[in-house]
Coordinates of C-alpha atoms in Angstrom, one line a residue:
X9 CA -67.8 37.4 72.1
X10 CA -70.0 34.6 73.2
X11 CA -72.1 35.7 76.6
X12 CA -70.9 33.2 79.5
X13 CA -74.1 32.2 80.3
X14 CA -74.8 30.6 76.5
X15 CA -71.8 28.6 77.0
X16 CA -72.7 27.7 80.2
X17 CA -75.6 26.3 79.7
X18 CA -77.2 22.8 80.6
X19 CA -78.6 20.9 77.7
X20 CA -82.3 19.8 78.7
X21 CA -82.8 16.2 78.1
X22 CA -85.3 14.6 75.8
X23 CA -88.2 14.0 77.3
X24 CA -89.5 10.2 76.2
X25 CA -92.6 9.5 75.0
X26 CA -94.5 5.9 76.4
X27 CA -94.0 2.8 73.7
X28 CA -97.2 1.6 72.3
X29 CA -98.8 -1.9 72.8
X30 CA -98.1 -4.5 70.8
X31 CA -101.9 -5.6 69.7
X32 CA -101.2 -8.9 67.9
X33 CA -98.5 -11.4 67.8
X34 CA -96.8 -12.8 64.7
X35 CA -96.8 -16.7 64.1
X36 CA -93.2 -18.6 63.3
X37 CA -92.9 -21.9 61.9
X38 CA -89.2 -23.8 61.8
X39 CA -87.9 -25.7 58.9
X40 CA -85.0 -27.4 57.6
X41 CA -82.6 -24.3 57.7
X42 CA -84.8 -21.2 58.4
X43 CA -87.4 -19.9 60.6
X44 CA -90.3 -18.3 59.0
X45 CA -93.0 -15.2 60.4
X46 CA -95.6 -14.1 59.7
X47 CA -96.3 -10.8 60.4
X48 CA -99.8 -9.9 61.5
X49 CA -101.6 -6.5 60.1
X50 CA -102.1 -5.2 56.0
X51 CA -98.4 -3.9 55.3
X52 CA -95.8 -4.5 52.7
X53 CA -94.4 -6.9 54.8
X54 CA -96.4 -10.1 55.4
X55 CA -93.8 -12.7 56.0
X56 CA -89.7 -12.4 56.8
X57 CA -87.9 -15.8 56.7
X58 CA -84.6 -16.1 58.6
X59 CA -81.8 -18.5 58.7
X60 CA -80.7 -20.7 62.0
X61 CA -77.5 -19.7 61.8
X62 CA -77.9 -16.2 61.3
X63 CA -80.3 -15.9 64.3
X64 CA -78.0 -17.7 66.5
X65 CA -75.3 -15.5 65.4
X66 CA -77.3 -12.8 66.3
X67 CA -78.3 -13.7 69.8
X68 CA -77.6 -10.9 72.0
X69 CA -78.3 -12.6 75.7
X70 CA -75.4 -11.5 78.4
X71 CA -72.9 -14.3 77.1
X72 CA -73.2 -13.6 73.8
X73 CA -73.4 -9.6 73.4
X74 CA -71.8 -7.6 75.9
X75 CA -74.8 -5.5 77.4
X76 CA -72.1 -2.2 77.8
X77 CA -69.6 -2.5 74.9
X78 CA -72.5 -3.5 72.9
X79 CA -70.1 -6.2 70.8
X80 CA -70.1 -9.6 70.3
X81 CA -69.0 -12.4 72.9
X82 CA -69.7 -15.3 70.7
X83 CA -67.5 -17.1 68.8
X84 CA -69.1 -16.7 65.4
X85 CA -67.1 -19.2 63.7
X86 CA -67.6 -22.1 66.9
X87 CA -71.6 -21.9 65.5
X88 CA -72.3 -25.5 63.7
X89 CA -73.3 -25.0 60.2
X90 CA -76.2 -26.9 60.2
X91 CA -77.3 -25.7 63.7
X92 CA -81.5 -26.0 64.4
X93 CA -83.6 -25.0 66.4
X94 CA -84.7 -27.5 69.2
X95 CA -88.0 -25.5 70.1
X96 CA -89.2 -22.0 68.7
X97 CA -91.5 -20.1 71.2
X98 CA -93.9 -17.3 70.5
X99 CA -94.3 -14.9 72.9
X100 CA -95.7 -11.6 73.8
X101 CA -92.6 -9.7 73.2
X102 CA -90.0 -12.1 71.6
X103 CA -89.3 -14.9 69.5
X104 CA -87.6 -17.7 71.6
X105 CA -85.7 -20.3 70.6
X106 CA -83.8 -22.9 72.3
X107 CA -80.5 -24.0 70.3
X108 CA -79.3 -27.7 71.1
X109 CA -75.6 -28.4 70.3
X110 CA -74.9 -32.2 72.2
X111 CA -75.8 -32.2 75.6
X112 CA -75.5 -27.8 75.5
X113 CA -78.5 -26.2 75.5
X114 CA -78.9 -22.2 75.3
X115 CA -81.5 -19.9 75.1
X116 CA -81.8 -17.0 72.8
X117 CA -85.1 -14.3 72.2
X118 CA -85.3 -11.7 69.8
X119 CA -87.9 -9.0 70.0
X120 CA -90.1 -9.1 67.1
X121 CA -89.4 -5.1 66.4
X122 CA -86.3 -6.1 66.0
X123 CA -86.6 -8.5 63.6
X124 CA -88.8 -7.2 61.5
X125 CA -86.6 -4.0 61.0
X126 CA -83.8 -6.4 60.2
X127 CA -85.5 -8.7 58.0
X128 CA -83.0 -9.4 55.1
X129 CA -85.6 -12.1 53.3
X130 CA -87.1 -9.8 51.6
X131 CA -84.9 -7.4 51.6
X132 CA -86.2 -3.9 53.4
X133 CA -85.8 -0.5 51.5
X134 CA -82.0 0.9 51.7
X135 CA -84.2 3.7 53.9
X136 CA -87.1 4.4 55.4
X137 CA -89.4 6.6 53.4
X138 CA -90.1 8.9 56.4
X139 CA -86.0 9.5 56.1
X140 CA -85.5 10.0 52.5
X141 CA -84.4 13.5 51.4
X142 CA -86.9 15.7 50.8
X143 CA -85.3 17.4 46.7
X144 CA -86.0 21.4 46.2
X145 CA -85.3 23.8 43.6
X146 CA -85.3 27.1 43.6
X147 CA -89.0 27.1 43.8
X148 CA -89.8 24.4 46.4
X149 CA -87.2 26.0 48.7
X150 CA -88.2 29.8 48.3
X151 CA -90.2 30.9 51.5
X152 CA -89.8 27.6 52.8
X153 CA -86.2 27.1 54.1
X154 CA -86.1 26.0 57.3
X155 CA -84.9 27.7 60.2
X156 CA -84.0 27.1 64.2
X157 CA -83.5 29.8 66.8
X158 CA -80.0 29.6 68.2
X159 CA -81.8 30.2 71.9
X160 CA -83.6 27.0 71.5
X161 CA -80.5 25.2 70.0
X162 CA -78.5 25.8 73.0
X163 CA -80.7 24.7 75.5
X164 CA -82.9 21.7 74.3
X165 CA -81.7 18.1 73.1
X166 CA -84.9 17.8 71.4
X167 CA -84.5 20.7 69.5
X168 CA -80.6 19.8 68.2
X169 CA -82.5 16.5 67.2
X170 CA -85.2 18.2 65.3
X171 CA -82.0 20.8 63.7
X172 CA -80.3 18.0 62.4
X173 CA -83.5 16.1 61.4
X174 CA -84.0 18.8 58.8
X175 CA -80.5 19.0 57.6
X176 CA -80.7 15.0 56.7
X177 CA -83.6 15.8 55.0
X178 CA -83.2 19.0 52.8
X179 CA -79.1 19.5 53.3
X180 CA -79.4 22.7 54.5
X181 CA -80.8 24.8 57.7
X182 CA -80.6 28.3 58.6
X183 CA -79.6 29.4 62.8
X184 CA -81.0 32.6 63.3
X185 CA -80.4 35.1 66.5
X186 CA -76.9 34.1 66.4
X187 CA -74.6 36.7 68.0
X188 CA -71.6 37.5 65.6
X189 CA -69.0 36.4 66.9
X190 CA -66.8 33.1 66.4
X191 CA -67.4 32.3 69.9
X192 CA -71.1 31.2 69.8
X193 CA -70.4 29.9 66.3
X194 CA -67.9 27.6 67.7
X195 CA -70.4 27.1 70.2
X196 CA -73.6 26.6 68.3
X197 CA -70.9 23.8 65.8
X198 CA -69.9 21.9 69.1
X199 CA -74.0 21.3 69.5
X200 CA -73.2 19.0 66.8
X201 CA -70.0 17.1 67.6
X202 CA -66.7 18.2 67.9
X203 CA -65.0 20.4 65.1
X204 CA -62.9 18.6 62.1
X205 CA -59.8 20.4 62.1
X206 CA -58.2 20.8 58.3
X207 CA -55.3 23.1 57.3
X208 CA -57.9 26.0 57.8
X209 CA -57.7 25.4 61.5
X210 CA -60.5 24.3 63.2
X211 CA -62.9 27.4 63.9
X212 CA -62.1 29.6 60.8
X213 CA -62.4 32.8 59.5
X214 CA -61.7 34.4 56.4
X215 CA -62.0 37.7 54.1
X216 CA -60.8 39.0 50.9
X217 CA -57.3 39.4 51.6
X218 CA -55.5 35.9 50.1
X219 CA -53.9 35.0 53.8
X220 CA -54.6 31.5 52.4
X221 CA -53.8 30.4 48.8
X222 CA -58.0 29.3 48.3
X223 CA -59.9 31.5 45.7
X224 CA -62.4 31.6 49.3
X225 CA -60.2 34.6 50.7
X226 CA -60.6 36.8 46.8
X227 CA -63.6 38.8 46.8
X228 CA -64.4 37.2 42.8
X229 CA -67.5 34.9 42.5
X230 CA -67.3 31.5 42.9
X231 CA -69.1 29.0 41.4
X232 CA -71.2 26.1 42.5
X233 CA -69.0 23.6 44.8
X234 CA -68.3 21.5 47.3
X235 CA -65.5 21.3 49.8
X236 CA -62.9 18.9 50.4
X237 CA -62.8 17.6 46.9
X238 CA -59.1 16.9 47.4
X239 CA -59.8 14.8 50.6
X240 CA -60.4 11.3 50.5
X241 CA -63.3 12.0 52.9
X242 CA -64.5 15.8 52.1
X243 CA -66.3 16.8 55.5
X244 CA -69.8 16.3 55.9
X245 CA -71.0 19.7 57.0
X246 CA -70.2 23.2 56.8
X247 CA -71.3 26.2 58.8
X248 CA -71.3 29.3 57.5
X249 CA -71.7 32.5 59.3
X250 CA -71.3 36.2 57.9
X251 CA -69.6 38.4 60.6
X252 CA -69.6 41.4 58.6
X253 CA -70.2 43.3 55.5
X254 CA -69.5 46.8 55.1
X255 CA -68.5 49.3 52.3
X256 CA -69.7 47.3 49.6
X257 CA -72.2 44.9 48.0
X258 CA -72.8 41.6 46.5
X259 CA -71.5 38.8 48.2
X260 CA -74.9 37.0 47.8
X261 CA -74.5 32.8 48.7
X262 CA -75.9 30.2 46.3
X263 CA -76.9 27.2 47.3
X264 CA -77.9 24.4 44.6
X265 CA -79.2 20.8 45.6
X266 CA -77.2 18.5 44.3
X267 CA -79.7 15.4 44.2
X268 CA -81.7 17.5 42.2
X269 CA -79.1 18.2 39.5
X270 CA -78.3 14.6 39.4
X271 CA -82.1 14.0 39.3
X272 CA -82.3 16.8 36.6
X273 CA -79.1 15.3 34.8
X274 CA -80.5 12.0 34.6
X275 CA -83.6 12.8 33.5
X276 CA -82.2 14.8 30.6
X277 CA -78.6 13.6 29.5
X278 CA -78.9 9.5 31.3
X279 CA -75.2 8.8 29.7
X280 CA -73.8 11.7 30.9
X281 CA -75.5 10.7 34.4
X282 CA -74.2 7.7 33.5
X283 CA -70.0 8.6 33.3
X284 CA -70.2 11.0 35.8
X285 CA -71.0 8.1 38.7
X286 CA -68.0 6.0 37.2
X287 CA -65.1 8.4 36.2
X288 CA -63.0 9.2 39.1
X289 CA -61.6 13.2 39.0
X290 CA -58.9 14.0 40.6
X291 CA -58.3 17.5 42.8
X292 CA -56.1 19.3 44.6
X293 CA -55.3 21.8 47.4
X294 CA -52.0 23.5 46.2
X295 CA -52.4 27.1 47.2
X296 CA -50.1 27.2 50.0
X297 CA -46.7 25.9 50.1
X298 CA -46.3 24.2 52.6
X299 CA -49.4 21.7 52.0
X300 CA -50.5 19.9 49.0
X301 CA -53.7 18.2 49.4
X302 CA -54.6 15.0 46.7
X303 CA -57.1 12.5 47.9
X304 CA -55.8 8.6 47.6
X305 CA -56.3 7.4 45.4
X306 CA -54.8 10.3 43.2
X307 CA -57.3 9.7 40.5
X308 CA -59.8 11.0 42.3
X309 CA -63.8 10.1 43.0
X310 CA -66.4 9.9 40.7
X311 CA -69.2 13.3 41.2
X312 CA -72.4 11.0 42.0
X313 CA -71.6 7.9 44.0
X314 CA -74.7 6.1 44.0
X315 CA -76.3 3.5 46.7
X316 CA -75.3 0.4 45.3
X317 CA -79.2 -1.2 46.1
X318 CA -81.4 1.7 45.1
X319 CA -79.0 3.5 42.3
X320 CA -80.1 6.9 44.3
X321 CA -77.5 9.3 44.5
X322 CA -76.1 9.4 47.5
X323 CA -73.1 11.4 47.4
X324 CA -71.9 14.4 45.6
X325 CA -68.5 15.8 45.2
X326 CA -67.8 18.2 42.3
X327 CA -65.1 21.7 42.3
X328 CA -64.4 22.7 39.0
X329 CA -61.6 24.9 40.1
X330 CA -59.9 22.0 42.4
X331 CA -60.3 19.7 39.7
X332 CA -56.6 18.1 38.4
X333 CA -54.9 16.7 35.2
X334 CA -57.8 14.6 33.7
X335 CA -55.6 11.5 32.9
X336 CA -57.5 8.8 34.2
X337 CA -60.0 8.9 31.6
X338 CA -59.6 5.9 28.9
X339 CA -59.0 7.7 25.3
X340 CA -62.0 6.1 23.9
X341 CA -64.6 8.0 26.6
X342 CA -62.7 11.7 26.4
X343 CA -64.9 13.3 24.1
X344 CA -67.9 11.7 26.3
X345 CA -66.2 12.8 29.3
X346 CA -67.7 16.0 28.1
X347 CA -71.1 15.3 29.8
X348 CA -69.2 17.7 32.7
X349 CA -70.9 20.2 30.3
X350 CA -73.8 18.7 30.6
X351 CA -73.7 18.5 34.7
X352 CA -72.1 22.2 34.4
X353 CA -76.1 23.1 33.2
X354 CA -77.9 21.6 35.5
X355 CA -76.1 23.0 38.0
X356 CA -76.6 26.7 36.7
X357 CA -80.3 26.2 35.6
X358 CA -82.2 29.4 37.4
X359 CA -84.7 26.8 38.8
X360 CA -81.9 25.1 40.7
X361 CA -80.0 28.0 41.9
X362 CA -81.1 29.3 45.3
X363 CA -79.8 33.1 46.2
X364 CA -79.7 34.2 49.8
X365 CA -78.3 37.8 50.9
X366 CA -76.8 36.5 54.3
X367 CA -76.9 38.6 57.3
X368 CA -74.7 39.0 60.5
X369 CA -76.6 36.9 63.0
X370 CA -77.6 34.0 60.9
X371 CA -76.1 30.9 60.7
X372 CA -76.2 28.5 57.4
X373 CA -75.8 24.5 57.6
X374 CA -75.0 22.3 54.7
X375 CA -74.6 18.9 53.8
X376 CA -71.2 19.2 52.2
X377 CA -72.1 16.2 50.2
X378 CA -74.9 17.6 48.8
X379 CA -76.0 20.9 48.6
X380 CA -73.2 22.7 46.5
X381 CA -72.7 26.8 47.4
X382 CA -70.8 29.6 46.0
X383 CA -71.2 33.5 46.0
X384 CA -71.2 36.3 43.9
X385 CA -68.5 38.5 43.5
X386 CA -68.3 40.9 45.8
X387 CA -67.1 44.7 47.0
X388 CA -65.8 46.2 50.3
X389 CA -65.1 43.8 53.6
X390 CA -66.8 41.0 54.1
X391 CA -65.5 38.6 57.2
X392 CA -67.0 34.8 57.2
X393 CA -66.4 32.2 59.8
X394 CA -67.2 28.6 60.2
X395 CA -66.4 25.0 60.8
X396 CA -66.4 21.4 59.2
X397 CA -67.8 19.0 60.5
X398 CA -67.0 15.2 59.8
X399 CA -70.3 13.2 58.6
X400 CA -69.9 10.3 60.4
X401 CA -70.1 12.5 63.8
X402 CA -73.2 14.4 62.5
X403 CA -74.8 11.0 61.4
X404 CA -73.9 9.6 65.1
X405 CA -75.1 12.5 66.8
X406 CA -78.5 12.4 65.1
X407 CA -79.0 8.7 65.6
X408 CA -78.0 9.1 69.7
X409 CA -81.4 11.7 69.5
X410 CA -83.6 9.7 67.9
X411 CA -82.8 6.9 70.0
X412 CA -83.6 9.3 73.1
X413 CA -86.4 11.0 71.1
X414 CA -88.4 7.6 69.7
X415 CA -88.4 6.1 73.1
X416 CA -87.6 2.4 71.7
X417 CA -89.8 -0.1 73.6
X418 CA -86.4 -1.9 74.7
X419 CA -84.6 0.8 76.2
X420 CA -84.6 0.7 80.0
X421 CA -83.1 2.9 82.4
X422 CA -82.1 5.8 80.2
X423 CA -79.7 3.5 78.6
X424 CA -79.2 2.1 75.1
X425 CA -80.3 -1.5 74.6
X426 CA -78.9 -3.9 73.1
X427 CA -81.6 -4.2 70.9
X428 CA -81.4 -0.7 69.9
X429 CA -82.0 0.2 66.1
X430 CA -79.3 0.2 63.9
X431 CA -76.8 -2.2 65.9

């Protein structure tokens, strides 16, 4: 079991790093129904335009935004839609404007940071570059994987925020110096967030003994997956950690980036790419009796959802074995609906597949929604444990860090503004 001490420990905080000085100010002109910047400097973006009654919807003094909850005050729909400015201000840190409604004057500023990473007109990238996923093969991963120490996990903010930094980026990190046990695993997941509890428990462990009705507890191979197919929201990570091995061999774990199979899919069958982000498949957990997992609705989820803006992949979900009755296919498209075949060998191309003998002491994280695993078959007892862990607590977990770790200009005090990025 876990040592006391590890659990005992005190995070250390982040330690803040000075914001940089603004070194020249943008210009802003009003018109009829928006008000215009310019941005000063060489980048992309030289101008962002923005309507009166978005900004005054926006307004985010005391009365308007609650500077705790960090929710709106105003009456959104009390805002008069042809509302203008009655003076626009430039200063060193804000754009001011004065609103004039009858005899009622207020006041509203809005740092220029701000604006510019919400400018809508143009519209900004779905993400910044410095956060898009970094795609890997078997090649581009190999001797390259990234990896924490379970020491410095424990400890330091700053280094959960850089751990989950590279798990955004490449779906996948490796923990090592672990001790093997379910203890500090349970431990090392609640560095995250708090466990997702499923009908596997929360903390759990399995081996090759079918105590659950899940192909997991057979010691056969299993193919490139996800979890959680059957779930309307599959979790968003899972941690795996090998407790023991002994008396046999095998057992190897594959990992497979699924943006690169999509990328590879596209690139070689686009109308297979195609059907496979619009034809929902449905799944199922049916293994034990006493549960039966569909997602709603029943028809299931297409493999590849893609960002609506970009037409990136954002999202996989693909189990062959989980997969249900195909009957929400339309006749005309079944023979097409075939391009599973064509995912099928993308997915087992030698330059995507990743092999990795795992070893007692070393932990792996994946993005359950994109980085598919499975195993080779297997001999003698071999003991896994783990957790899930629900995406939209990893996500708000990472963004609390980078807050803390990027400093913003407008926090004050320690705490969140409410000018923060992101709200």
């Amino acid at each position: 079991m876990v040592a006391a001490a590890a659990l005992a420990r005190v995070p250390r905080a982040i330690a803040f790093r000075p914001s940089e000085p603004q070194e020249a100010l943008p210009r802003a002109d009003a018109d009829g129904k928006r008000v215009v910047v310019q941005w000063p400097g060489s980048d992309d973006v030289r101008q962002s335009r923005f309507h009166h009654i978005w900004l005054r919807d926006h307004c985010r003094c005391p009365e308007c935004f609650h500077p705790i909850t960090k929710q709106r005050m105003l009456d959104t729909f009390s805002i008069p839609r042809d509302i203008k400015p009655h003076t626009v201000e430039v200063t060193t840190r804000n754009l001011r404007i004065t609103w004039s409604s009858g005899e009622n004057k207020h006041t509203s500023e809005y740092p220029w940071s701000w604006l510019k990473d919400n400018s809508y007109d143009p519209q900004p990238p779905s993400e910044p570059k410095s956060h898009a996923p970094v795609i890997w093969n078997k090649d581009s991963l190999h001797g390259k994987i990234p990896c924490v120490d379970f020491e410095d996990i424990m400890e330091s903010d700053l280094d959960v925020f850089h751990w989950l930094s590279k798990i955004k980026r490449l779906g996948v990190c490796f923990v090592r110096g672990v001790p093997p046990d379910m203890a500090s695993t349970e431990a090392l997941s609640h560095r995250i967030a708090f466990i997702r509890e499923t009908q596997y428990g929360k903390m759990w462990s399995f081996t090759s003994d079918l105590a659950r009705g899940d192909t997991a507890y057979t010691n056969i191979a299993l193919p490139a997956h996800t979890d959680n197919t059957y779930f309307t929201d599959p979790a968003g990570l899972q941690i795996f950690h090998l407790l023991e091995h002994s008396g046999g061999e095998g057992g190897e774990t594959l990992l497979v980036d699924g943006f690169y199979a999509a990328q590879q899919l596209k690139a070689r069958h686009p109308a297979s790419f195609e059907l496979l982000s619009q034809i929902p498949i449905p799944c199922h957990a049916a293994g034990d009796e006493e549960t039966f997992y569909r997602p709603d609705p029943t028809s299931g989820y297409p493999v590849l959802s893609l960002d609506p803006h970009t037409g990136d992949v954002r999202h996989v979900r693909w189990n062959n074995n989980d997969r249900s009755a195909m009957n929400a296919v339309h006749p005309d498209l079944m023979e097409q609906w075939q391009a599973i075949r064509d995912w099928n060998a993308c997915l087992t191309d030698p330059e995507a597949e990743y092999w990795v003998k795992l070893k007692p002491g070393t932990v792996v994280v994946i993005d359950n929604q994109r980085v598919l695993h499975g195993r080779a078959e297997f001999t003698g007892r071999r003991q896994m444990c783990g957790a899930y862990i629900g995406k939209d607590d990893f996500m708000a977990r990472l963004r609390a860090l980078s807050d803390q770790a990027q400093n913003h200009a407008l926090r004050r005090a320690g705490k969140r503004d409410v000018w923060a990025a992101g709200l």
